């Protein structure tokens, strides 16, 4: 330890030796036609540093002391734009481009907020986070899926997964786009048919910003009911190569960027985990390993044509640890044996590749996107995970989801009026090889199928927006249609017409009232679309499975204080669901199942459940100002669904009732920074275990765990969950390289999260199961509490050169 402190002291001494100062270079251009804006102003807010662009819109700021700055670009006739938390160092010049939007009004009698994300296309329910906000987030561990939990309307599960629950919707109701290319999977070990997973795939080193859209969806986006995530990656350096290496508690990451000739730049990132070594040292019964990569190239073919290539991929493996820890308590021993016997052996890999071509003209641009993605999921389990006898096999599941997509969009901009239209087509394949006597053990059913299914999906949209009363009133509307051949009703796109309308009115400068209504559709998961019985029939196609429909109503008021980088908003929402899939076997909506590791929807379903989610969101946000930043978000929400075997609405698995997230940070002298986050979730509902059925020897030998009593669906509720995370950063800026170390502590006060109780079998001294002496058809079992949570400290190092 003394050597570590010696290194820190040496770094502190070295960091006082200043060489050249930092630089910012970039371009200010018209968003519509990609033409440079000459003589635009570029200033570092709160300082005397500033400049104007040249005749081509290029600018350069030099001799800037290292640190974090808010940088604004402005020009008469355009909306100003501010980029927050831009880190300037001596090691490299910052590349920062500004795309400005023309004002529709001739005079600025009203002021349209550009300090926060408000676009004419999505004027409501949009939040933005940039790369530095993501990197420094306490408890986030540089994982975007955790970071967005600070935003209003966003809940998470308390079992340390990255399931994103927005406004009472299920995790699979979210869609992710990276540079306008859809990336279906952004987490390792995701739940097929749902979403989530414990670790994110995307490297935050490459992310410029992310916009989270939770309502008022634009018509060019499809197949989602709760949110769209729009990731924008940075562009690689144009002058020379630059490298960043990060060492954390669970993985090693390296990223590199630079030029590939005069017209092309690249970004590349790779990550390798060593989480399995930490888990083995802690004596945990499971050993996960993962790897991932991201690559992006940008080619400026000519001033009007730009081509972007994107590749994202990941692999993950899940093994068991049979080592016995020392000094293990009886409960820990029983719990460890239970997990070892019941956790499936899992491996998963996925990738997305895509091309985006943008062709600009004087009044707009064409966008063409061609992409392919694939998810391979393998999972198997033997009775008590004993692979010595093939007869012990309870399930063996392999599936592949592959999609080939094409999208063409035309954007037209005129003074005060914008128009956009486009079409899309998708060819997908679902392959499944499944032997399963585990999932339906209490029903006495065995599934054995090996087949593949092909689907064609298609859609079109048109949207537009227009400003009135000197930009005080904005009206945005659109309609899209979607069809697919997975079902008779779904085949006709006129059955899935999706209109939407938004109205935004500026009550006074920087005070907006906005309202929106829209109908949206989403395909059920491939696990349901491609489910076959033992005769090879597409059961759910015969059941006429439909697109899931959700109707949204959103309204809210927003107040922005640009000069202090502050934002306050209140939004109310109401979502109505129909044609939601429900299990034929269990008689419950899939939305009431929750999410865990495994597969959701691989069973016969009917499109006959309904749902509703409604609530209020409160947000107070302070972007970096006087070295302070913070977000306070409070959400009151109800989420309820019907089930064929119950009467009326019952709470869904995502019905947390209240969500609170308080995040704040402060930058101090000599590049020290401290941040903290406290979050609170109301207790989530859960379904009790059917002890009578679960304890049957024939059932337990196949399931090895408790079976939910779906006659009491979500009848019980867990205790509330809360947690405090803190982070301390120290940065050093040298002439040709940067160094950053941090300490991140999750769950500082060691809160034990409540989880549904476990049904554990009684065991003898040799670990064997004990038969109930009063009923030889059953094992002796008992329900035990299942708290989870511990203090998780992380020490990380980031080196840039």
GROMACS .gro file of C-alpha atoms in nm, residues 222-646:
model
  425
  222UNK     CA    1  -4.055   0.164  -3.440
  223UNK     CA    2  -4.112  -0.148  -3.230
  224UNK     CA    3  -4.099  -0.004  -2.878
  225UNK     CA    4  -4.353   0.085  -2.611
  226UNK     CA    5  -4.153   0.250  -2.331
  227UNK     CA    6  -3.839   0.423  -2.458
  228UNK     CA    7  -3.576   0.478  -2.722
  229UNK     CA    8  -3.208   0.524  -2.642
  230UNK     CA    9  -3.016   0.726  -2.901
  231UNK     CA   10  -2.641   0.682  -2.850
  232UNK     CA   11  -2.403   0.908  -3.039
  233UNK     CA   12  -2.044   0.786  -3.048
  234UNK     CA   13  -1.749   1.018  -3.080
  235UNK     CA   14  -1.556   1.051  -3.402
  236UNK     CA   15  -1.193   0.945  -3.403
  237UNK     CA   16  -0.911   1.195  -3.401
  238UNK     CA   17  -0.810   1.341  -3.737
  239UNK     CA   18  -0.453   1.435  -3.648
  240UNK     CA   19  -0.294   1.138  -3.470
  241UNK     CA   20  -0.358   0.822  -3.270
  242UNK     CA   21  -0.481   0.838  -2.911
  243UNK     CA   22  -0.519   0.550  -2.661
  244UNK     CA   23  -0.707   0.505  -2.334
  245UNK     CA   24  -0.667   0.213  -2.092
  246UNK     CA   25  -0.893   0.146  -1.795
  247UNK     CA   26  -0.837  -0.102  -1.514
  248UNK     CA   27  -1.136  -0.161  -1.287
  249UNK     CA   28  -1.243  -0.417  -1.029
  250UNK     CA   29  -1.381  -0.659  -1.285
  251UNK     CA   30  -1.234  -0.586  -1.629
  252UNK     CA   31  -0.958  -0.435  -1.838
  253UNK     CA   32  -1.053  -0.201  -2.125
  254UNK     CA   33  -0.845  -0.050  -2.401
  255UNK     CA   34  -0.966   0.191  -2.667
  256UNK     CA   35  -0.785   0.358  -2.953
  257UNK     CA   36  -0.872   0.622  -3.211
  258UNK     CA   37  -0.707   0.803  -3.497
  259UNK     CA   38  -0.704   0.873  -3.871
  260UNK     CA   39  -0.723   0.619  -4.154
  261UNK     CA   40  -0.615   0.845  -4.436
  262UNK     CA   41  -0.732   1.197  -4.510
  263UNK     CA   42  -1.107   1.122  -4.519
  264UNK     CA   43  -1.155   0.844  -4.261
  265UNK     CA   44  -1.125   0.824  -3.883
  266UNK     CA   45  -1.170   0.523  -3.656
  267UNK     CA   46  -1.260   0.429  -3.299
  268UNK     CA   47  -1.201   0.082  -3.157
  269UNK     CA   48  -1.249  -0.062  -2.810
  270UNK     CA   49  -1.203  -0.406  -2.651
  271UNK     CA   50  -1.274  -0.527  -2.300
  272UNK     CA   51  -1.175  -0.844  -2.115
  273UNK     CA   52  -1.322  -0.938  -1.779
  274UNK     CA   53  -1.149  -1.106  -1.490
  275UNK     CA   54  -1.463  -1.113  -1.276
  276UNK     CA   55  -1.435  -1.490  -1.239
  277UNK     CA   56  -1.118  -1.455  -1.030
  278UNK     CA   57  -1.287  -1.209  -0.793
  279UNK     CA   58  -1.595  -1.432  -0.760
  280UNK     CA   59  -1.380  -1.737  -0.689
  281UNK     CA   60  -1.187  -1.546  -0.422
  282UNK     CA   61  -1.516  -1.443  -0.263
  283UNK     CA   62  -1.639  -1.803  -0.266
  284UNK     CA   63  -1.939  -1.734  -0.489
  285UNK     CA   64  -2.094  -2.038  -0.660
  286UNK     CA   65  -2.096  -1.888  -1.012
  287UNK     CA   66  -1.811  -1.764  -1.229
  288UNK     CA   67  -1.904  -1.526  -1.514
  289UNK     CA   68  -1.661  -1.419  -1.784
  290UNK     CA   69  -1.724  -1.179  -2.070
  291UNK     CA   70  -1.557  -0.996  -2.357
  292UNK     CA   71  -1.685  -0.723  -2.585
  293UNK     CA   72  -1.574  -0.492  -2.864
  294UNK     CA   73  -1.688  -0.180  -3.047
  295UNK     CA   74  -1.553  -0.033  -3.369
  296UNK     CA   75  -1.660   0.274  -3.565
  297UNK     CA   76  -1.526   0.437  -3.878
  298UNK     CA   77  -1.640   0.765  -4.029
  299UNK     CA   78  -1.560   0.854  -4.389
  300UNK     CA   79  -1.621   1.202  -4.532
  301UNK     CA   80  -1.654   1.096  -4.894
  302UNK     CA   81  -1.711   1.459  -4.994
  303UNK     CA   82  -1.856   1.769  -4.822
  304UNK     CA   83  -2.210   1.640  -4.885
  305UNK     CA   84  -2.167   1.264  -4.826
  306UNK     CA   85  -2.075   1.080  -4.505
  307UNK     CA   86  -2.046   0.704  -4.446
  308UNK     CA   87  -2.039   0.548  -4.098
  309UNK     CA   88  -1.956   0.184  -4.018
  310UNK     CA   89  -2.042   0.036  -3.678
  311UNK     CA   90  -1.959  -0.299  -3.520
  312UNK     CA   91  -2.060  -0.404  -3.167
  313UNK     CA   92  -2.018  -0.754  -3.027
  314UNK     CA   93  -1.992  -0.953  -2.706
  315UNK     CA   94  -1.938  -1.300  -2.565
  316UNK     CA   95  -2.025  -1.431  -2.222
  317UNK     CA   96  -1.990  -1.761  -2.035
  318UNK     CA   97  -2.139  -1.868  -1.704
  319UNK     CA   98  -1.968  -2.153  -1.513
  320UNK     CA   99  -2.016  -2.302  -1.167
  321UNK     CA  100  -1.773  -2.294  -0.877
  322UNK     CA  101  -1.778  -2.622  -0.682
  323UNK     CA  102  -1.506  -2.517  -0.437
  324UNK     CA  103  -1.616  -2.518  -0.072
  325UNK     CA  104  -1.528  -2.197   0.119
  326UNK     CA  105  -1.372  -2.216   0.463
  327UNK     CA  106  -1.572  -2.129   0.777
  328UNK     CA  107  -1.904  -2.155   0.595
  329UNK     CA  108  -2.223  -2.125   0.804
  330UNK     CA  109  -2.499  -2.384   0.770
  331UNK     CA  110  -2.729  -2.137   0.595
  332UNK     CA  111  -2.453  -2.028   0.355
  333UNK     CA  112  -2.381  -2.392   0.280
  334UNK     CA  113  -2.747  -2.469   0.206
  335UNK     CA  114  -2.781  -2.157  -0.008
  336UNK     CA  115  -2.460  -2.233  -0.200
  337UNK     CA  116  -2.565  -2.591  -0.269
  338UNK     CA  117  -2.908  -2.469  -0.380
  339UNK     CA  118  -2.753  -2.228  -0.630
  340UNK     CA  119  -2.500  -2.482  -0.759
  341UNK     CA  120  -2.778  -2.734  -0.818
  342UNK     CA  121  -3.012  -2.486  -0.987
  343UNK     CA  122  -2.810  -2.238  -1.188
  344UNK     CA  123  -2.803  -2.332  -1.557
  345UNK     CA  124  -2.478  -2.341  -1.753
  346UNK     CA  125  -2.504  -2.054  -1.998
  347UNK     CA  126  -2.308  -1.916  -2.289
  348UNK     CA  127  -2.413  -1.626  -2.508
  349UNK     CA  128  -2.274  -1.423  -2.793
  350UNK     CA  129  -2.414  -1.143  -3.005
  351UNK     CA  130  -2.308  -0.886  -3.260
  352UNK     CA  131  -2.440  -0.595  -3.465
  353UNK     CA  132  -2.283  -0.454  -3.779
  354UNK     CA  133  -2.420  -0.166  -3.980
  355UNK     CA  134  -2.363   0.105  -4.238
  356UNK     CA  135  -2.517   0.452  -4.234
  357UNK     CA  136  -2.495   0.677  -4.540
  358UNK     CA  137  -2.594   1.044  -4.516
  359UNK     CA  138  -2.631   1.252  -4.829
  360UNK     CA  139  -2.683   1.625  -4.770
  361UNK     CA  140  -2.841   1.883  -5.000
  362UNK     CA  141  -2.942   2.248  -4.960
  363UNK     CA  142  -3.274   2.182  -4.783
  364UNK     CA  143  -3.214   1.852  -4.604
  365UNK     CA  144  -3.059   1.508  -4.633
  366UNK     CA  145  -3.121   1.142  -4.710
  367UNK     CA  146  -3.029   0.875  -4.454
  368UNK     CA  147  -2.979   0.510  -4.552
  369UNK     CA  148  -2.914   0.242  -4.291
  370UNK     CA  149  -2.824  -0.121  -4.360
  371UNK     CA  150  -2.752  -0.351  -4.064
  372UNK     CA  151  -2.738  -0.708  -3.940
  373UNK     CA  152  -2.754  -0.839  -3.584
  374UNK     CA  153  -2.751  -1.180  -3.424
  375UNK     CA  154  -2.798  -1.327  -3.075
  376UNK     CA  155  -2.693  -1.684  -2.991
  377UNK     CA  156  -2.812  -1.821  -2.659
  378UNK     CA  157  -2.714  -2.162  -2.517
  379UNK     CA  158  -2.830  -2.290  -2.180
  380UNK     CA  159  -2.851  -2.638  -2.031
  381UNK     CA  160  -2.909  -2.798  -1.693
  382UNK     CA  161  -2.887  -3.144  -1.543
  383UNK     CA  162  -3.055  -3.260  -1.224
  384UNK     CA  163  -2.843  -3.112  -0.946
  385UNK     CA  164  -2.604  -3.015  -1.228
  386UNK     CA  165  -2.467  -3.368  -1.232
  387UNK     CA  166  -2.361  -3.429  -1.593
  388UNK     CA  167  -2.234  -3.783  -1.532
  389UNK     CA  168  -2.567  -3.940  -1.632
  390UNK     CA  169  -2.736  -3.825  -1.959
  391UNK     CA  170  -3.072  -3.923  -1.808
  392UNK     CA  171  -3.028  -3.632  -1.564
  393UNK     CA  172  -3.071  -3.376  -1.844
  394UNK     CA  173  -3.364  -3.146  -1.758
  395UNK     CA  174  -3.329  -2.898  -2.040
  396UNK     CA  175  -3.093  -2.813  -2.322
  397UNK     CA  176  -3.176  -2.493  -2.508
  398UNK     CA  177  -3.004  -2.334  -2.806
  399UNK     CA  178  -3.154  -2.052  -3.008
  400UNK     CA  179  -3.048  -1.787  -3.254
  401UNK     CA  180  -3.213  -1.459  -3.344
  402UNK     CA  181  -3.079  -1.289  -3.657
  403UNK     CA  182  -3.212  -0.978  -3.829
  404UNK     CA  183  -3.121  -0.804  -4.155
  405UNK     CA  184  -3.256  -0.449  -4.175
  406UNK     CA  185  -3.281  -0.168  -4.426
  407UNK     CA  186  -3.414   0.183  -4.364
  408UNK     CA  187  -3.437   0.488  -4.593
  409UNK     CA  188  -3.541   0.832  -4.468
  410UNK     CA  189  -3.567   1.173  -4.631
  411UNK     CA  190  -3.556   1.489  -4.414
  412UNK     CA  191  -3.673   1.819  -4.566
  413UNK     CA  192  -3.633   2.152  -4.387
  414UNK     CA  193  -3.799   2.480  -4.474
  415UNK     CA  194  -3.842   2.805  -4.286
  416UNK     CA  195  -4.063   2.715  -3.992
  417UNK     CA  196  -4.163   2.374  -4.132
  418UNK     CA  197  -3.995   2.033  -4.142
  419UNK     CA  198  -4.104   1.714  -4.319
  420UNK     CA  199  -3.968   1.362  -4.288
  421UNK     CA  200  -4.073   1.034  -4.448
  422UNK     CA  201  -3.926   0.689  -4.496
  423UNK     CA  202  -3.965   0.314  -4.530
  424UNK     CA  203  -3.809   0.011  -4.362
  425UNK     CA  204  -3.784  -0.362  -4.426
  426UNK     CA  205  -3.654  -0.645  -4.209
  427UNK     CA  206  -3.586  -1.013  -4.277
  428UNK     CA  207  -3.532  -1.220  -3.964
  429UNK     CA  208  -3.465  -1.580  -3.871
  430UNK     CA  209  -3.535  -1.760  -3.544
  431UNK     CA  210  -3.372  -2.097  -3.486
  432UNK     CA  211  -3.443  -2.310  -3.179
  433UNK     CA  212  -3.322  -2.650  -3.063
  434UNK     CA  213  -3.489  -2.719  -2.731
  435UNK     CA  214  -3.533  -3.017  -2.503
  436UNK     CA  215  -3.727  -2.900  -2.198
  437UNK     CA  216  -3.892  -3.093  -1.920
  438UNK     CA  217  -3.798  -2.825  -1.666
  439UNK     CA  218  -4.025  -2.532  -1.757
  440UNK     CA  219  -4.343  -2.738  -1.753
  441UNK     CA  220  -4.253  -2.987  -1.478
  442UNK     CA  221  -4.572  -2.926  -1.279
  443UNK     CA  222  -4.776  -2.980  -1.599
  444UNK     CA  223  -4.607  -3.311  -1.684
  445UNK     CA  224  -4.510  -3.177  -2.029
  446UNK     CA  225  -4.188  -3.235  -2.222
  447UNK     CA  226  -4.089  -3.015  -2.516
  448UNK     CA  227  -3.850  -3.151  -2.778
  449UNK     CA  228  -3.820  -2.936  -3.093
  450UNK     CA  229  -3.557  -2.846  -3.351
  451UNK     CA  230  -3.669  -2.601  -3.618
  452UNK     CA  231  -3.633  -2.254  -3.764
  453UNK     CA  232  -3.875  -1.981  -3.868
  454UNK     CA  233  -3.840  -1.684  -4.102
  455UNK     CA  234  -4.023  -1.351  -4.073
  456UNK     CA  235  -4.067  -1.049  -4.297
  457UNK     CA  236  -4.146  -0.713  -4.135
  458UNK     CA  237  -4.212  -0.383  -4.307
  459UNK     CA  238  -4.317  -0.029  -4.231
  460UNK     CA  239  -4.343   0.330  -4.348
  461UNK     CA  240  -4.387   0.671  -4.185
  462UNK     CA  241  -4.438   1.038  -4.248
  463UNK     CA  242  -4.403   1.318  -3.994
  464UNK     CA  243  -4.378   1.693  -3.984
  465UNK     CA  244  -4.364   1.990  -3.752
  466UNK     CA  245  -4.437   2.359  -3.788
  467UNK     CA  246  -4.381   2.665  -3.573
  468UNK     CA  247  -4.644   2.937  -3.527
  469UNK     CA  248  -4.660   3.275  -3.356
  470UNK     CA  249  -4.291   3.352  -3.397
  471UNK     CA  250  -4.185   3.011  -3.265
  472UNK     CA  251  -4.403   3.035  -2.955
  473UNK     CA  252  -4.623   2.743  -3.067
  474UNK     CA  253  -4.487   2.416  -3.207
  475UNK     CA  254  -4.709   2.142  -3.352
  476UNK     CA  255  -4.554   1.806  -3.432
  477UNK     CA  256  -4.741   1.515  -3.586
  478UNK     CA  257  -4.681   1.190  -3.765
  479UNK     CA  258  -4.814   0.850  -3.854
  480UNK     CA  259  -4.648   0.519  -3.924
  481UNK     CA  260  -4.772   0.175  -4.027
  482UNK     CA  261  -4.606  -0.158  -3.950
  483UNK     CA  262  -4.671  -0.513  -4.060
  484UNK     CA  263  -4.518  -0.857  -4.024
  485UNK     CA  264  -4.606  -1.207  -4.138
  486UNK     CA  265  -4.587  -1.369  -3.792
  487UNK     CA  266  -4.968  -1.361  -3.759
  488UNK     CA  267  -5.282  -1.311  -3.965
  489UNK     CA  268  -5.376  -0.979  -3.803
  490UNK     CA  269  -5.018  -0.853  -3.797
  491UNK     CA  270  -4.973  -0.921  -4.169
  492UNK     CA  271  -5.191  -0.623  -4.270
  493UNK     CA  272  -5.011  -0.296  -4.182
  494UNK     CA  273  -5.343  -0.110  -4.174
  495UNK     CA  274  -5.415  -0.300  -3.850
  496UNK     CA  275  -5.112  -0.129  -3.694
  497UNK     CA  276  -5.162   0.240  -3.774
  498UNK     CA  277  -4.966   0.455  -3.529
  499UNK     CA  278  -5.066   0.822  -3.522
  500UNK     CA  279  -4.905   1.068  -3.280
  501UNK     CA  280  -4.940   1.440  -3.209
  502UNK     CA  281  -4.748   1.685  -2.987
  503UNK     CA  282  -4.825   2.047  -2.904
  504UNK     CA  283  -4.569   2.267  -2.729
  505UNK     CA  284  -4.637   2.625  -2.624
  506UNK     CA  285  -4.390   2.870  -2.477
  507UNK     CA  286  -4.579   3.043  -2.198
  508UNK     CA  287  -4.292   3.286  -2.151
  509UNK     CA  288  -3.919   3.276  -2.224
  510UNK     CA  289  -3.782   2.934  -2.120
  511UNK     CA  290  -4.115   2.816  -1.973
  512UNK     CA  291  -4.285   2.548  -2.185
  513UNK     CA  292  -4.607   2.352  -2.167
  514UNK     CA  293  -4.610   2.041  -2.387
  515UNK     CA  294  -4.862   1.763  -2.439
  516UNK     CA  295  -4.855   1.449  -2.650
  517UNK     CA  296  -5.080   1.159  -2.750
  518UNK     CA  297  -4.979   0.859  -2.958
  519UNK     CA  298  -5.042   0.494  -3.037
  520UNK     CA  299  -4.741   0.264  -3.060
  521UNK     CA  300  -4.686  -0.102  -3.153
  522UNK     CA  301  -4.424  -0.361  -3.071
  523UNK     CA  302  -4.367  -0.717  -3.190
  524UNK     CA  303  -4.381  -0.991  -2.924
  525UNK     CA  304  -4.043  -1.156  -2.853
  526UNK     CA  305  -3.904  -1.408  -3.099
  527UNK     CA  306  -3.926  -1.674  -2.828
  528UNK     CA  307  -4.305  -1.644  -2.859
  529UNK     CA  308  -4.321  -1.585  -3.235
  530UNK     CA  309  -4.108  -1.890  -3.312
  531UNK     CA  310  -4.243  -2.125  -3.044
  532UNK     CA  311  -4.329  -2.469  -3.187
  533UNK     CA  312  -4.487  -2.775  -3.032
  534UNK     CA  313  -4.351  -3.128  -3.067
  535UNK     CA  314  -4.533  -3.160  -3.400
  536UNK     CA  315  -4.348  -2.859  -3.535
  537UNK     CA  316  -4.651  -2.630  -3.550
  538UNK     CA  317  -4.609  -2.257  -3.489
  539UNK     CA  318  -4.852  -2.258  -3.198
  540UNK     CA  319  -4.873  -1.885  -3.144
  541UNK     CA  320  -4.917  -1.814  -3.513
  542UNK     CA  321  -5.217  -2.049  -3.503
  543UNK     CA  322  -5.333  -1.848  -3.199
  544UNK     CA  323  -5.312  -1.533  -3.418
  545UNK     CA  324  -5.057  -1.359  -3.199
  546UNK     CA  325  -5.067  -0.983  -3.251
  547UNK     CA  326  -4.852  -0.675  -3.218
  548UNK     CA  327  -4.865  -0.536  -2.863
  549UNK     CA  328  -5.033  -0.195  -2.858
  550UNK     CA  329  -4.981   0.091  -2.615
  551UNK     CA  330  -5.157   0.427  -2.618
  552UNK     CA  331  -4.969   0.711  -2.446
  553UNK     CA  332  -5.093   1.040  -2.305
  554UNK     CA  333  -4.823   1.274  -2.172
  555UNK     CA  334  -4.831   1.635  -2.056
  556UNK     CA  335  -4.587   1.849  -1.866
  557UNK     CA  336  -4.432   2.186  -1.783
  558UNK     CA  337  -4.063   2.262  -1.815
  559UNK     CA  338  -3.863   2.559  -1.688
  560UNK     CA  339  -3.509   2.617  -1.812
  561UNK     CA  340  -3.259   2.868  -1.672
  562UNK     CA  341  -2.986   2.868  -1.940
  563UNK     CA  342  -2.754   3.116  -1.771
  564UNK     CA  343  -2.724   2.880  -1.473
  565UNK     CA  344  -2.761   2.555  -1.669
  566UNK     CA  345  -3.067   2.450  -1.469
  567UNK     CA  346  -3.380   2.265  -1.563
  568UNK     CA  347  -3.703   2.188  -1.376
  569UNK     CA  348  -3.988   1.978  -1.511
  570UNK     CA  349  -4.306   1.801  -1.410
  571UNK     CA  350  -4.465   1.543  -1.640
  572UNK     CA  351  -4.771   1.325  -1.605
  573UNK     CA  352  -4.822   1.011  -1.815
  574UNK     CA  353  -5.088   0.750  -1.876
  575UNK     CA  354  -5.024   0.435  -2.082
  576UNK     CA  355  -5.288   0.184  -2.190
  577UNK     CA  356  -5.182  -0.162  -2.314
  578UNK     CA  357  -5.381  -0.410  -2.519
  579UNK     CA  358  -5.310  -0.743  -2.693
  580UNK     CA  359  -5.034  -0.818  -2.442
  581UNK     CA  360  -4.920  -1.186  -2.455
  582UNK     CA  361  -5.033  -1.409  -2.172
  583UNK     CA  362  -4.927  -1.763  -2.088
  584UNK     CA  363  -5.175  -2.032  -2.191
  585UNK     CA  364  -5.031  -2.273  -1.933
  586UNK     CA  365  -5.016  -2.035  -1.636
  587UNK     CA  366  -5.294  -1.795  -1.735
  588UNK     CA  367  -5.095  -1.477  -1.659
  589UNK     CA  368  -4.964  -1.183  -1.863
  590UNK     CA  369  -4.594  -1.203  -1.943
  591UNK     CA  370  -4.560  -0.853  -1.797
  592UNK     CA  371  -4.632  -1.005  -1.455
  593UNK     CA  372  -4.346  -1.254  -1.477
  594UNK     CA  373  -4.064  -1.012  -1.402
  595UNK     CA  374  -3.719  -1.083  -1.545
  596UNK     CA  375  -3.435  -1.309  -1.448
  597UNK     CA  376  -3.160  -1.505  -1.618
  598UNK     CA  377  -3.309  -1.745  -1.870
  599UNK     CA  378  -3.578  -1.721  -2.137
  600UNK     CA  379  -3.912  -1.537  -2.136
  601UNK     CA  380  -4.200  -1.625  -2.371
  602UNK     CA  381  -4.088  -1.968  -2.492
  603UNK     CA  382  -4.437  -2.114  -2.448
  604UNK     CA  383  -4.790  -2.099  -2.594
  605UNK     CA  384  -4.938  -1.748  -2.553
  606UNK     CA  385  -5.253  -1.558  -2.641
  607UNK     CA  386  -5.276  -1.186  -2.719
  608UNK     CA  387  -5.550  -1.125  -2.464
  609UNK     CA  388  -5.406  -0.933  -2.167
  610UNK     CA  389  -5.452  -0.562  -2.099
  611UNK     CA  390  -5.253  -0.321  -1.888
  612UNK     CA  391  -5.213   0.033  -1.769
  613UNK     CA  392  -4.933   0.243  -1.621
  614UNK     CA  393  -4.968   0.598  -1.498
  615UNK     CA  394  -4.788   0.845  -1.279
  616UNK     CA  395  -4.603   1.172  -1.224
  617UNK     CA  396  -4.236   1.260  -1.274
  618UNK     CA  397  -4.047   1.545  -1.108
  619UNK     CA  398  -3.700   1.653  -1.222
  620UNK     CA  399  -3.451   1.915  -1.108
  621UNK     CA  400  -3.124   1.910  -1.300
  622UNK     CA  401  -2.813   2.120  -1.261
  623UNK     CA  402  -2.553   2.081  -1.534
  624UNK     CA  403  -2.196   2.177  -1.445
  625UNK     CA  404  -2.208   2.530  -1.297
  626UNK     CA  405  -1.958   2.677  -1.050
  627UNK     CA  406  -1.807   2.327  -1.023
  628UNK     CA  407  -2.135   2.174  -0.899
  629UNK     CA  408  -2.377   1.937  -1.072
  630UNK     CA  409  -2.675   1.729  -0.966
  631UNK     CA  410  -2.998   1.553  -1.062
  632UNK     CA  411  -3.299   1.503  -0.836
  633UNK     CA  412  -3.571   1.280  -0.981
  634UNK     CA  413  -3.889   1.157  -0.814
  635UNK     CA  414  -4.143   0.933  -0.986
  636UNK     CA  415  -4.482   0.818  -0.861
  637UNK     CA  416  -4.602   0.528  -1.076
  638UNK     CA  417  -4.858   0.247  -1.087
  639UNK     CA  418  -4.828  -0.047  -1.326
  640UNK     CA  419  -5.109  -0.303  -1.351
  641UNK     CA  420  -5.214  -0.583  -1.588
  642UNK     CA  421  -5.502  -0.823  -1.627
  643UNK     CA  422  -5.463  -1.199  -1.634
  644UNK     CA  423  -5.698  -1.457  -1.782
  645UNK     CA  424  -5.710  -1.649  -1.453
  646UNK     CA  425  -5.769  -1.346  -1.226
   0.00000   0.00000   0.00000
